[in-house]
Coordinates of N, CA and C in Angstrom, one line a residue:
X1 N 97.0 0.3 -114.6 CA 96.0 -0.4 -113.8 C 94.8 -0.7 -114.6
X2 N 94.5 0.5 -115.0 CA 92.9 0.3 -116.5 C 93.1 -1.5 -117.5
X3 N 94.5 -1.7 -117.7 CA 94.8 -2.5 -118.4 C 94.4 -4.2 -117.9
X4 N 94.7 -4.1 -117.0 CA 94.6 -5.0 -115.7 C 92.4 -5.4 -115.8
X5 N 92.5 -4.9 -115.5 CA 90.3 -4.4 -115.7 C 90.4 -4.6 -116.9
X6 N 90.0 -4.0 -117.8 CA 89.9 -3.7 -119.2 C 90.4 -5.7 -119.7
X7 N 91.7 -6.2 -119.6 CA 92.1 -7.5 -120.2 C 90.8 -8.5 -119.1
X8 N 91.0 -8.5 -117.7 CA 89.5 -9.3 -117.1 C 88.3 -9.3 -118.2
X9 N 87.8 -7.9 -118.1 CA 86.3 -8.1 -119.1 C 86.5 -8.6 -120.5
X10 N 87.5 -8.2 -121.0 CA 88.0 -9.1 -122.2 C 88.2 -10.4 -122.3
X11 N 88.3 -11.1 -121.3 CA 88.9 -12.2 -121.1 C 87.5 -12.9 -121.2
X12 N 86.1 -12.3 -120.6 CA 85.1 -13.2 -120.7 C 84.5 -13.6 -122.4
X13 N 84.8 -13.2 -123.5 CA 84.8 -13.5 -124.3 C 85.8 -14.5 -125.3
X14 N 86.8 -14.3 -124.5 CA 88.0 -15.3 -125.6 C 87.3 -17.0 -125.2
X15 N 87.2 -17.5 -126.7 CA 86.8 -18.9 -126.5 C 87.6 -19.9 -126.1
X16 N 88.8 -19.6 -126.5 CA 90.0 -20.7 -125.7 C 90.3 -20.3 -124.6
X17 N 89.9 -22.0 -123.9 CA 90.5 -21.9 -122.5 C 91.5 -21.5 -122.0
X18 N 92.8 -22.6 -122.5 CA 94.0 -22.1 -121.6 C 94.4 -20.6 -122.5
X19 N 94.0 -19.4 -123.2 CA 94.0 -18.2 -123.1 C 93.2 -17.5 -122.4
X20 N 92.1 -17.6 -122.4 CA 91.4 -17.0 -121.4 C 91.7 -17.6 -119.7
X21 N 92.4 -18.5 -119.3 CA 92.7 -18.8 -118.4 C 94.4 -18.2 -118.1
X22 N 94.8 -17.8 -119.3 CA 96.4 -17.3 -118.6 C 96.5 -15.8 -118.7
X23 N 95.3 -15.5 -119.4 CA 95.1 -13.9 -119.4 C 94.3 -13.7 -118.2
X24 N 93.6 -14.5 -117.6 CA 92.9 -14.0 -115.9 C 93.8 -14.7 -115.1
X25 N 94.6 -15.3 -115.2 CA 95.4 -15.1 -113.9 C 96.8 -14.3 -114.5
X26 N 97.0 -13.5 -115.4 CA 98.2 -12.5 -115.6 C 97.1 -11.6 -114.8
X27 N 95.7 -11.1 -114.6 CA 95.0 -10.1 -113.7 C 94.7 -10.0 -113.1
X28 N 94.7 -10.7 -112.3 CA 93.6 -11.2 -111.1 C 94.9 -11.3 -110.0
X29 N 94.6 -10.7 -109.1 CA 95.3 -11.0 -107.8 C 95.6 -12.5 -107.4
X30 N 96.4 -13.2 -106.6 CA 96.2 -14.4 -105.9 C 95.1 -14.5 -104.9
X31 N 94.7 -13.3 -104.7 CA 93.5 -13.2 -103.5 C 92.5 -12.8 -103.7
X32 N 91.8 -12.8 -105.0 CA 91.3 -12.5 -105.8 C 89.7 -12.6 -104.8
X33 N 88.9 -11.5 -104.6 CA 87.4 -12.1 -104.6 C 86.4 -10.7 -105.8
X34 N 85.3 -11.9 -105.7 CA 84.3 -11.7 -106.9 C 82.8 -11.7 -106.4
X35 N 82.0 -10.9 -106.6 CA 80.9 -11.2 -106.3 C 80.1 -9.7 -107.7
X36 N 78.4 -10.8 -107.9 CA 78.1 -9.9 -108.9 C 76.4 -11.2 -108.3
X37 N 75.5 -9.8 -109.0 CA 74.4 -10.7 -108.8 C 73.7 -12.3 -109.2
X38 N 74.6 -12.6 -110.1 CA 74.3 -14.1 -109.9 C 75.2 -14.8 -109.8
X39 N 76.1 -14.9 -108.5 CA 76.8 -15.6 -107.6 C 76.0 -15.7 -106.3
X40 N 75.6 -16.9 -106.2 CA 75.3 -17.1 -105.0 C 76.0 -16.7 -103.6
X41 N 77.4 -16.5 -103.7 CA 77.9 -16.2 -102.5 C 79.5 -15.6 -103.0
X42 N 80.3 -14.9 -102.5 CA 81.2 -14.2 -103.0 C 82.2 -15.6 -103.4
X43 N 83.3 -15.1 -104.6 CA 84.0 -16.2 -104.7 C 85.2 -15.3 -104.5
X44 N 85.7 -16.3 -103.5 CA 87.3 -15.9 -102.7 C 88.6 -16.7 -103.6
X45 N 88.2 -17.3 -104.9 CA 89.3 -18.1 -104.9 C 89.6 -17.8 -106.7
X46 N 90.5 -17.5 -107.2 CA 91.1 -17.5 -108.2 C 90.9 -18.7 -109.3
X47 N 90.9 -19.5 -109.0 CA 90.4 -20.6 -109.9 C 89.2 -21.0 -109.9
X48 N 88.1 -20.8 -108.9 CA 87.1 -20.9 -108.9 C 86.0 -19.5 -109.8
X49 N 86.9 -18.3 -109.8 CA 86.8 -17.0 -110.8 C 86.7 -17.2 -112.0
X50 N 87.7 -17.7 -112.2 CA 88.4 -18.3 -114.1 C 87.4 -19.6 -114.4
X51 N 86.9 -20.6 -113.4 CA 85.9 -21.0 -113.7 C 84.4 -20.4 -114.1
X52 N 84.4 -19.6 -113.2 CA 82.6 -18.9 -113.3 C 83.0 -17.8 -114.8
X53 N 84.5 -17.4 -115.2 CA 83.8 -16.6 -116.3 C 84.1 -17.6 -117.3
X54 N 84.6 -18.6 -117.7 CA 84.0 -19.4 -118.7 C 82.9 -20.3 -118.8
X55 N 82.2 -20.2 -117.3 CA 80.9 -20.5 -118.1 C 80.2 -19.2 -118.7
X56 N 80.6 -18.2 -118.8 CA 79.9 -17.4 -119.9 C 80.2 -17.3 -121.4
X57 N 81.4 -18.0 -121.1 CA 81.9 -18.5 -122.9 C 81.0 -20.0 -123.2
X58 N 81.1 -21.2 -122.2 CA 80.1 -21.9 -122.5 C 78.8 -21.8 -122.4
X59 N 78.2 -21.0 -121.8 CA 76.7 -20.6 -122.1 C 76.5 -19.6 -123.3
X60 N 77.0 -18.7 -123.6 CA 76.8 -17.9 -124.1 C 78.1 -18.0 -125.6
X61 N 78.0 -18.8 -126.4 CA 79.3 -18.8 -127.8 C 78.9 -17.6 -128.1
X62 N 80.2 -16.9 -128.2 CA 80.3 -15.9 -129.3 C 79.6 -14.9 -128.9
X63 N 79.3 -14.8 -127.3 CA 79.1 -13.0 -126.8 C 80.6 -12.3 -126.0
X64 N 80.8 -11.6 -125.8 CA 81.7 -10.6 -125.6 C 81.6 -9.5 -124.3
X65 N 82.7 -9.3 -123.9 CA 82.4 -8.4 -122.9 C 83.5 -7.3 -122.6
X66 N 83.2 -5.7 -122.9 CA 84.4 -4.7 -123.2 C 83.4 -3.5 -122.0
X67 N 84.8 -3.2 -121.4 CA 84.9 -2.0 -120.9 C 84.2 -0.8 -121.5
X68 N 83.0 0.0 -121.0 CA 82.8 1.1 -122.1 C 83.3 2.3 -121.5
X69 N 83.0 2.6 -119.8 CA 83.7 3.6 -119.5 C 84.3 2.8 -118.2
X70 N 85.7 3.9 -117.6 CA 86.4 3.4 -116.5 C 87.2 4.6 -115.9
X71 N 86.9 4.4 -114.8 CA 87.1 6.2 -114.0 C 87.4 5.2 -112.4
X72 N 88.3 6.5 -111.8 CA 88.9 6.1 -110.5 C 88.7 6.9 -109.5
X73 N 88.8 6.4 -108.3 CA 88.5 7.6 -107.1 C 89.8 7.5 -105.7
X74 N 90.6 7.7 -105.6 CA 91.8 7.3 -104.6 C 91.5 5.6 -104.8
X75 N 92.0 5.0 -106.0 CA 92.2 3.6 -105.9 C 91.3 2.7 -106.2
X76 N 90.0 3.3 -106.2 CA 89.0 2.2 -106.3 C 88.6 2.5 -107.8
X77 N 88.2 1.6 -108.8 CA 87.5 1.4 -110.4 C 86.6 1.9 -109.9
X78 N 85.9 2.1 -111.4 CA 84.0 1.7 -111.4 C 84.2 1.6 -113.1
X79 N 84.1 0.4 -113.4 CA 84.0 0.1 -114.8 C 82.3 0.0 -115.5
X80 N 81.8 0.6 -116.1 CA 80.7 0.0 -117.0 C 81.1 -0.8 -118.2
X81 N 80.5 -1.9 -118.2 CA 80.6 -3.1 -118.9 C 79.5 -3.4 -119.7
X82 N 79.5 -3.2 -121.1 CA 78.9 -4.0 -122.0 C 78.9 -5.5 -122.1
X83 N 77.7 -6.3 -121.9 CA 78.1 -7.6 -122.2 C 77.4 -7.8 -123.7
X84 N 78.0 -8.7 -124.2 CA 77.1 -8.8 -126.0 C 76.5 -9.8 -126.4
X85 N 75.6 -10.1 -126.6 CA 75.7 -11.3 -127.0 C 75.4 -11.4 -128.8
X86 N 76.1 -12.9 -129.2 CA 76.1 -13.3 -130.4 C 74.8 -12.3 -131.2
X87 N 73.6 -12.4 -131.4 CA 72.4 -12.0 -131.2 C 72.0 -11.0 -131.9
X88 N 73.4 -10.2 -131.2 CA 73.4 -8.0 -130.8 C 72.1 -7.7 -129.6
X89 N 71.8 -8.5 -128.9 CA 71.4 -8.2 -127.6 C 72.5 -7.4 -126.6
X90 N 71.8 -6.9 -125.9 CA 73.4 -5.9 -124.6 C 72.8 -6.2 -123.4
X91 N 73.1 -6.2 -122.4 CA 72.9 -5.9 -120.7 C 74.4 -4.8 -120.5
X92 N 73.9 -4.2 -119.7 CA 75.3 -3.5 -119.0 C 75.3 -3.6 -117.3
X93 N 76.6 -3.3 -117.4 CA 76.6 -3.8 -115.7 C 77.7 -2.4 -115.2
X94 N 77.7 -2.6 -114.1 CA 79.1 -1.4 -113.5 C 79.3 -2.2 -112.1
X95 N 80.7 -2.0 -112.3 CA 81.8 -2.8 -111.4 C 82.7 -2.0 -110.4
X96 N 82.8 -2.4 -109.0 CA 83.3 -1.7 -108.4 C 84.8 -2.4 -108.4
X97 N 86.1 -2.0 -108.6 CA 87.5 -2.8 -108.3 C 88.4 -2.1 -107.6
X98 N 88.8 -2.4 -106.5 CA 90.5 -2.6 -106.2 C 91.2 -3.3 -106.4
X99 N 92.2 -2.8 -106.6 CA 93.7 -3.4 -107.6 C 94.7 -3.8 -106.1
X100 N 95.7 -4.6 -106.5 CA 97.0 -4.8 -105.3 C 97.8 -4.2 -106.0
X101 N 98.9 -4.4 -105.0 CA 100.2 -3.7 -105.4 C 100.8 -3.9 -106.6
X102 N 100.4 -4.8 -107.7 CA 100.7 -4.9 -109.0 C 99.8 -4.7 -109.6
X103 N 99.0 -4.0 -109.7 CA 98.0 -3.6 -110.7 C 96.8 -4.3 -111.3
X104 N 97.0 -5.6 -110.4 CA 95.8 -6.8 -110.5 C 94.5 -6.2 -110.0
X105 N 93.2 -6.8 -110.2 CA 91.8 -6.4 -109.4 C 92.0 -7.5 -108.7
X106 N 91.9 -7.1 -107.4 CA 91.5 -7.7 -106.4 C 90.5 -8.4 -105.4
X107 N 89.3 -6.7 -105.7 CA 88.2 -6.9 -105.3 C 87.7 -6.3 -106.2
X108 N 86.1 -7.4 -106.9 CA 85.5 -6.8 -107.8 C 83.7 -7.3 -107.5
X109 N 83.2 -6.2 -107.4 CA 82.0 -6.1 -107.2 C 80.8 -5.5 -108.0
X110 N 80.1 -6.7 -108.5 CA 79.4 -5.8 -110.0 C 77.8 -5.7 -110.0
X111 N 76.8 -4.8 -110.4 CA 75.7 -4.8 -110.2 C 75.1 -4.7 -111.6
X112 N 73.8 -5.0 -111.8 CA 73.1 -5.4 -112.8 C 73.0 -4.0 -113.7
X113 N 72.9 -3.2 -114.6 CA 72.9 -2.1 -115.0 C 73.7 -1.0 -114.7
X114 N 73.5 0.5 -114.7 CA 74.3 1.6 -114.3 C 74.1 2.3 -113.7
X115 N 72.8 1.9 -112.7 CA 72.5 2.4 -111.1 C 71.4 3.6 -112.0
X116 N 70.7 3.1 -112.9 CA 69.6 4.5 -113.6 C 68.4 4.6 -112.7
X117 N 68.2 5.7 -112.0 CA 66.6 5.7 -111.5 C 65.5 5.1 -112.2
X118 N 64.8 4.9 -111.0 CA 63.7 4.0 -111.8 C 62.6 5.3 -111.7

């Protein structure tokens, strides 16, 4: 299941499309929803997913995005995600996922950092 998560956030770095496009839909559920703080509104649709993460290959050439930790609770992820940019600038984020019955994320829910008190 880790594999499934783990290839998604990897996928926001590969610069070719149709690989980055056949590696997120080998993960991604058909019922795929998405929501993270700059999405306007959750995205319910698989192709519209694989659209929003290459625009972070076209905005951002040559940043990256890897799994740093990934732990489970009866079924649900919580991934922390490094994103990189070209640069060696970082942001991190942490992602909430459920998987379907093939080991796809289904539902992925991500928040700006790693929840650190302020």
């Amino acid at each position: 299941m880790s594999h499934a998560i783990e290839r998604f956030f990897a996928s926001w770095g590969e610069p070719d499309s149709d690989t980055r496009a056949a590696a997120l839909n080998d993960c991604l559920s058909s019922d795929v929803s998405y929501a993270d703080p700059r999405t306007p509104e959750t995205i319910t649709d698989r192709e519209a997913l694989i659209a929003y993460v290459a625009m972070y290959s076209q905005y951002a050439p040559g940043a990256s995005a890897c799994v740093t930790n990934l732990s489970s609770t009866q079924g649900t992820y919580r991934a922390n995600v490094e994103f990189r940019m070209p640069d060696g600038k970082t942001q991190t984020g942490q992602y909430f996922i459920d998987v379907d019955d093939q080991s796809r994320a289904k539902g992925i829910v991500g928040f700006v950092g790693l929840g650190e008190t302020e």
